[in-house]
PDB file of C-alpha atoms in Angstrom:
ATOM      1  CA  UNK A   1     -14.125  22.752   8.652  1.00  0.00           C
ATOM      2  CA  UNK A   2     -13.336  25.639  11.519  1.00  0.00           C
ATOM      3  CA  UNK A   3     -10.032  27.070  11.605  1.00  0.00           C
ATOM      4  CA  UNK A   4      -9.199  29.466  14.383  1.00  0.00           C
ATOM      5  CA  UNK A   5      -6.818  31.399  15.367  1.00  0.00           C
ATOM      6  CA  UNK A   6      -5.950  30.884  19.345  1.00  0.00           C
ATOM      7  CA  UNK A   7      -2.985  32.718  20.445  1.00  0.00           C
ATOM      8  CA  UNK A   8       0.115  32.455  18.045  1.00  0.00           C
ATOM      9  CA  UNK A   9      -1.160  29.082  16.950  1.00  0.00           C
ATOM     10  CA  UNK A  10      -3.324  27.901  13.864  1.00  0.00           C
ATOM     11  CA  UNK A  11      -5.579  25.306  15.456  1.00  0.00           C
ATOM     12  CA  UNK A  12      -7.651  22.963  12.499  1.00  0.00           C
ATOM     13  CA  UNK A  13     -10.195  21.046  13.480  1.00  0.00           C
ATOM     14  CA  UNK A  14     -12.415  18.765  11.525  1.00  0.00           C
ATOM     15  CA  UNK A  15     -14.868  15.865  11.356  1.00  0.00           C
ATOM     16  CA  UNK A  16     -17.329  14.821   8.059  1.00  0.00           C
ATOM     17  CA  UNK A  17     -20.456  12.949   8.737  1.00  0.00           C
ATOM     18  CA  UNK A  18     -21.600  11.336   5.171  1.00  0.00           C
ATOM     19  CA  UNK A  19     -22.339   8.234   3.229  1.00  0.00           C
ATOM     20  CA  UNK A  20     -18.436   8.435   2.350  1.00  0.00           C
ATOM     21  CA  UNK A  21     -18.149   7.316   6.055  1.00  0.00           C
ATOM     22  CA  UNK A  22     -18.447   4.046   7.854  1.00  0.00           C
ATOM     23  CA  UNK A  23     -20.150   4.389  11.140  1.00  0.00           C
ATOM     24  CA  UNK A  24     -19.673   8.297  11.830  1.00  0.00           C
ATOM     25  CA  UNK A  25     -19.480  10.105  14.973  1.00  0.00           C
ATOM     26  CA  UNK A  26     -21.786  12.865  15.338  1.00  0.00           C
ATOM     27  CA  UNK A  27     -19.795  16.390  14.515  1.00  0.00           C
ATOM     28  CA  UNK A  28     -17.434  17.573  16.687  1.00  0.00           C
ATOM     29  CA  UNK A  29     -18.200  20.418  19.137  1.00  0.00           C
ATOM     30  CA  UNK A  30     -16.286  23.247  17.742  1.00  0.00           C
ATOM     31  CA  UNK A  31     -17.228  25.900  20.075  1.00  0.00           C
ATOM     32  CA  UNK A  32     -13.842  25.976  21.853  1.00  0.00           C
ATOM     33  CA  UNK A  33     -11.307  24.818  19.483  1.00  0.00           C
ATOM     34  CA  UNK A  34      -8.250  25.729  22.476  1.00  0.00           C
ATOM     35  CA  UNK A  35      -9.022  22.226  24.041  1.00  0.00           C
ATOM     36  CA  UNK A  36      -8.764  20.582  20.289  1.00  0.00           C
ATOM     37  CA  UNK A  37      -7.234  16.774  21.202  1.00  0.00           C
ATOM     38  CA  UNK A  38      -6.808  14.258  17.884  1.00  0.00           C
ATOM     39  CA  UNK A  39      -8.972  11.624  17.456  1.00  0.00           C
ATOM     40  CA  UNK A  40      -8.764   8.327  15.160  1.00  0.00           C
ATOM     41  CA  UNK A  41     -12.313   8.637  15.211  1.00  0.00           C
ATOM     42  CA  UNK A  42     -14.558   8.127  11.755  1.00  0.00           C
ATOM     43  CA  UNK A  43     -15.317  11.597   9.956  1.00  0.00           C
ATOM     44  CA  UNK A  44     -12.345  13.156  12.199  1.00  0.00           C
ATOM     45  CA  UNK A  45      -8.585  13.835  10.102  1.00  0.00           C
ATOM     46  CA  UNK A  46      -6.364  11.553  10.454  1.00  0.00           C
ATOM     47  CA  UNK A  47      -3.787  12.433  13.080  1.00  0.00           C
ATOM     48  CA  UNK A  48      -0.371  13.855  12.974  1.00  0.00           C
ATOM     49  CA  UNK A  49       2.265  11.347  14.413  1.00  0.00           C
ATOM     50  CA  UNK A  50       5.635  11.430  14.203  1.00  0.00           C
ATOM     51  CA  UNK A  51       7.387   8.061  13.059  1.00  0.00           C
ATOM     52  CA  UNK A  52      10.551   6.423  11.751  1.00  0.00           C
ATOM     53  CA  UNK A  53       9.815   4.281   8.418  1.00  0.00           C
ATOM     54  CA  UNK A  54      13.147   2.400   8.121  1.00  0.00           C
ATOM     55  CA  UNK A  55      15.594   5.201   8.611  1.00  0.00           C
ATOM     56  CA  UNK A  56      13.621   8.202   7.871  1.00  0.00           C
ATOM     57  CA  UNK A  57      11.840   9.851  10.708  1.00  0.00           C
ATOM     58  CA  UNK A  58       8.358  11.747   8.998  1.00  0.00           C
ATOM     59  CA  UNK A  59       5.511  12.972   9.585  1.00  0.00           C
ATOM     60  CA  UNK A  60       3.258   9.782   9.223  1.00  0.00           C
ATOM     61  CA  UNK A  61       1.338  11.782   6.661  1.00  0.00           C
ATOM     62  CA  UNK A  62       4.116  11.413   4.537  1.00  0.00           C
ATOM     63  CA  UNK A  63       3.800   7.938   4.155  1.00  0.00           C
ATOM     64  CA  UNK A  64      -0.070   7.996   3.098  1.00  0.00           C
ATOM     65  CA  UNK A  65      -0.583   8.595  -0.489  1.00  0.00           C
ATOM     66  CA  UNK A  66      -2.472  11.221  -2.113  1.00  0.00           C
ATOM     67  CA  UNK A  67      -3.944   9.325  -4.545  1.00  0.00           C
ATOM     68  CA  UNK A  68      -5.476   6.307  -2.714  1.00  0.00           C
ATOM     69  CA  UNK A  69      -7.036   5.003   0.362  1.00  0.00           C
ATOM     70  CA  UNK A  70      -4.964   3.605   3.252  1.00  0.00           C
ATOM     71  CA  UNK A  71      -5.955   0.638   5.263  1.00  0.00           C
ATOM     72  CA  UNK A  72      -3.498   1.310   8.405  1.00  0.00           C
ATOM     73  CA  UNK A  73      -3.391  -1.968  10.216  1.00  0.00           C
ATOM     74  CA  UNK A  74      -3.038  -3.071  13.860  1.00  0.00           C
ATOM     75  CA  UNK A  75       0.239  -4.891  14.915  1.00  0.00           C
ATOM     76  CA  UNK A  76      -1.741  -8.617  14.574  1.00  0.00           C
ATOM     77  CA  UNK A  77      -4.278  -8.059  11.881  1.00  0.00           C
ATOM     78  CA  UNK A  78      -4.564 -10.913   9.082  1.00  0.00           C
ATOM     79  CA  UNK A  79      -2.730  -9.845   5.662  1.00  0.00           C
ATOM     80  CA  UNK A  80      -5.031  -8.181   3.112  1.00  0.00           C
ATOM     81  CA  UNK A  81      -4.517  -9.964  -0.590  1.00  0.00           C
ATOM     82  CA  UNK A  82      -5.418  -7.848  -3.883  1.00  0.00           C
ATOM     83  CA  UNK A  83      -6.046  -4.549  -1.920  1.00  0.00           C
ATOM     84  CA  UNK A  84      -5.937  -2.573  -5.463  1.00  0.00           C
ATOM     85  CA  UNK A  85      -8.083   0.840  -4.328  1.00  0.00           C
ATOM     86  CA  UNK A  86      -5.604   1.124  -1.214  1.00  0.00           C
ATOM     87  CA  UNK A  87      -2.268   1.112   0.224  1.00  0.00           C
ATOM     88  CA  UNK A  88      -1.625  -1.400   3.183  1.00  0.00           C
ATOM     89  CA  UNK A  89       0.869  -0.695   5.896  1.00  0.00           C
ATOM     90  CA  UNK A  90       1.166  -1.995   9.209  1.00  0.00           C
ATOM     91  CA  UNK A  91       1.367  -0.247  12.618  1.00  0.00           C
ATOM     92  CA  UNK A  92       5.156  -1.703  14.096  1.00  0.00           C
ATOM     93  CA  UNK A  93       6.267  -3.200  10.612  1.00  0.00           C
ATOM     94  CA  UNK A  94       6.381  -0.409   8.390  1.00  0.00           C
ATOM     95  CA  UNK A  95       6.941   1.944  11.010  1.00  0.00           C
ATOM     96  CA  UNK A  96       7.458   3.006  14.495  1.00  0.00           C
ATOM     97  CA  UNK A  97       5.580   5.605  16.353  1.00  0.00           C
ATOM     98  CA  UNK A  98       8.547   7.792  17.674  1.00  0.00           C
ATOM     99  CA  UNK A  99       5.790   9.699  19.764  1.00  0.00           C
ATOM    100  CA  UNK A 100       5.759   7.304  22.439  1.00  0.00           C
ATOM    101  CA  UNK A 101       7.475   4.306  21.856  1.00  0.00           C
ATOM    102  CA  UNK A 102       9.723   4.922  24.852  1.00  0.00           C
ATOM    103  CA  UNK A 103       6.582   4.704  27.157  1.00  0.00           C
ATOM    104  CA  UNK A 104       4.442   1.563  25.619  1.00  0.00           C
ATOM    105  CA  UNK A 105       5.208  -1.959  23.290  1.00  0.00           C
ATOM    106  CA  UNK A 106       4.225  -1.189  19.797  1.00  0.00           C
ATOM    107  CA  UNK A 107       1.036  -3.561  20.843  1.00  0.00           C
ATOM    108  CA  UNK A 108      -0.058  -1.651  23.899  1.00  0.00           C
ATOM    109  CA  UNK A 109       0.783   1.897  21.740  1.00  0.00           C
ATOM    110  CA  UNK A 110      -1.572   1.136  18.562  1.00  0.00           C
ATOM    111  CA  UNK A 111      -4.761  -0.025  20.954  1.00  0.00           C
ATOM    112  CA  UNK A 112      -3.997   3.070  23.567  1.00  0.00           C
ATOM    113  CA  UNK A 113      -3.432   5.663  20.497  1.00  0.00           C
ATOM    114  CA  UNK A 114      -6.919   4.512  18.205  1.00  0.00           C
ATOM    115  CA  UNK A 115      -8.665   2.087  20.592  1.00  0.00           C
ATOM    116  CA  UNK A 116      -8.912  -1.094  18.340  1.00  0.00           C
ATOM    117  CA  UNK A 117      -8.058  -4.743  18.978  1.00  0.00           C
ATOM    118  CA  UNK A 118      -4.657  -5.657  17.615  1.00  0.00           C
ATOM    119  CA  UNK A 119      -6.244  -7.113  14.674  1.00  0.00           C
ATOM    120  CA  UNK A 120      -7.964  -3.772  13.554  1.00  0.00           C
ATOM    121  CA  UNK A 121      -7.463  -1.497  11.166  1.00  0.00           C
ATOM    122  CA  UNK A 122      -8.536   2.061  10.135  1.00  0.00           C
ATOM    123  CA  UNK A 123      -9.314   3.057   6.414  1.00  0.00           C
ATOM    124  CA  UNK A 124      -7.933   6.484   5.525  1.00  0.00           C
ATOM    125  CA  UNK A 125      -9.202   8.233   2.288  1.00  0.00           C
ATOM    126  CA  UNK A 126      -7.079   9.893   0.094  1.00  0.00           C
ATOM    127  CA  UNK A 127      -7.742  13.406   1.750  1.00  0.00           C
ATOM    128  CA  UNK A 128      -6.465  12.607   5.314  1.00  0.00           C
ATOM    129  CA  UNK A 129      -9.758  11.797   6.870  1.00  0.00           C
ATOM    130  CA  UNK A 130     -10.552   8.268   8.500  1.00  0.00           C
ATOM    131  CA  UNK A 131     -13.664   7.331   6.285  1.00  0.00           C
ATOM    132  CA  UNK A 132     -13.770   3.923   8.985  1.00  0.00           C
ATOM    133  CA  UNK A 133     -12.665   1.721  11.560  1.00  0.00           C
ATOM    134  CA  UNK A 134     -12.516  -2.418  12.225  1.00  0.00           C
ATOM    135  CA  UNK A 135     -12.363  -4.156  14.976  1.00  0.00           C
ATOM    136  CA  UNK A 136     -11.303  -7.335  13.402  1.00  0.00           C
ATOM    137  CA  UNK A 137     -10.088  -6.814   9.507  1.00  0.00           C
ATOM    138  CA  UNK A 138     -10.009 -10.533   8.451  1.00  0.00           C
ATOM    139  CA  UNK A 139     -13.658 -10.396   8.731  1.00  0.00           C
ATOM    140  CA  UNK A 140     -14.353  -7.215   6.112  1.00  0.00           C
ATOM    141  CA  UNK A 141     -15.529  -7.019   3.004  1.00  0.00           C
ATOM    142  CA  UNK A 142     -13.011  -4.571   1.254  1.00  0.00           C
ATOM    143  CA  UNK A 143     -15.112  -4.192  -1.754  1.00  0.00           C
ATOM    144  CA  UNK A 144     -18.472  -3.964   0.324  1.00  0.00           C
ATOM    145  CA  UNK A 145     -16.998  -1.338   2.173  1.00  0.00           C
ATOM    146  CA  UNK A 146     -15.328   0.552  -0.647  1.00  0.00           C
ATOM    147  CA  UNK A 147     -18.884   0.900  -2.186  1.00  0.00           C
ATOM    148  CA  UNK A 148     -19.969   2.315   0.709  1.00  0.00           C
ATOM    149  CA  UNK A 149     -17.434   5.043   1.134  1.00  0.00           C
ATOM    150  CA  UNK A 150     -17.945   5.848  -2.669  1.00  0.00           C
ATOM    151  CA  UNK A 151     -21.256   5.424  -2.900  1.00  0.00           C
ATOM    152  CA  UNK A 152     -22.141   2.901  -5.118  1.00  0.00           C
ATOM    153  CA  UNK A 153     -24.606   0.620  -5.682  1.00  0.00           C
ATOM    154  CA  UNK A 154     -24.550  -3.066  -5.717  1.00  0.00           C
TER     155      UNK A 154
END
């Protein structure tokens, strides 16, 4: 992890590459952390949006919990049963994205803002960081995937 200090503002900027990832980007290029733009990219920190969860507006950080995995899902991705090692919530049901939700359709905003089909979905661990991304959820083995991330053996 890099932090820097540009100007009057702390800048973070992340990104893990492990076996506790799905699919990882290579690291980020860190050299010039000024032009830092989030990504919903694997290995990067989840980013900082702010939303309205019934009638609470929150940092949507605040609504992922410390102590499990989150599987954030797309507006039309199929409903996960027995999801015990995560919570589930749903891009446009459980919240909106107050960020831009003036400019697009909750549809258009969730594939513009992470770049998945409606029916994705992006696993965040406990920590903050997206550990992976689906393009189609109905077709993932939670458990498969889980023993991935936490490295264990079948």
């Amino acid at each position: 992890m890099l932090r820097s200090l540009v100007g009057s503002e702390m800048c973070i900027r992340d990104r893990y590459s492990s076996a506790a990832m799905v699919d990882p980007l290579p690291p980020a290029d860190v050299s010039n952390v000024s032009n830092y733009k989030p990504s919903w990219q694997v290995g990067a920190h989840f980013p900082h949006r702010r939303v309205q969860a019934g009638e609470v507006q929150c940092a949507l950080l605040a609504c992922l919990p410390m102590h499990k995995f989150t599987l954030l899902c797309g507006p039309d991705a199929a409903m996960i049963e027995n999801a015990a090692y995560c919570q589930v919530i749903v891009f446009g049901r459980d919240f909106q994205d107050l960020q831009c939700l003036e400019e697009l359709n909750d549809s258009e905003n969730w594939s513009t803002l992470t770049g998945l089909p409606l029916a994705g979905a992006i696993l965040i661990r406990p920590d903050g960081h997206i550990a992976a991304r689906v393009e189609d959820i109905s077709g993932v083995d939670l458990g498969v995937m889980f023993n991935q991330i936490l490295s264990i053996k079948a």
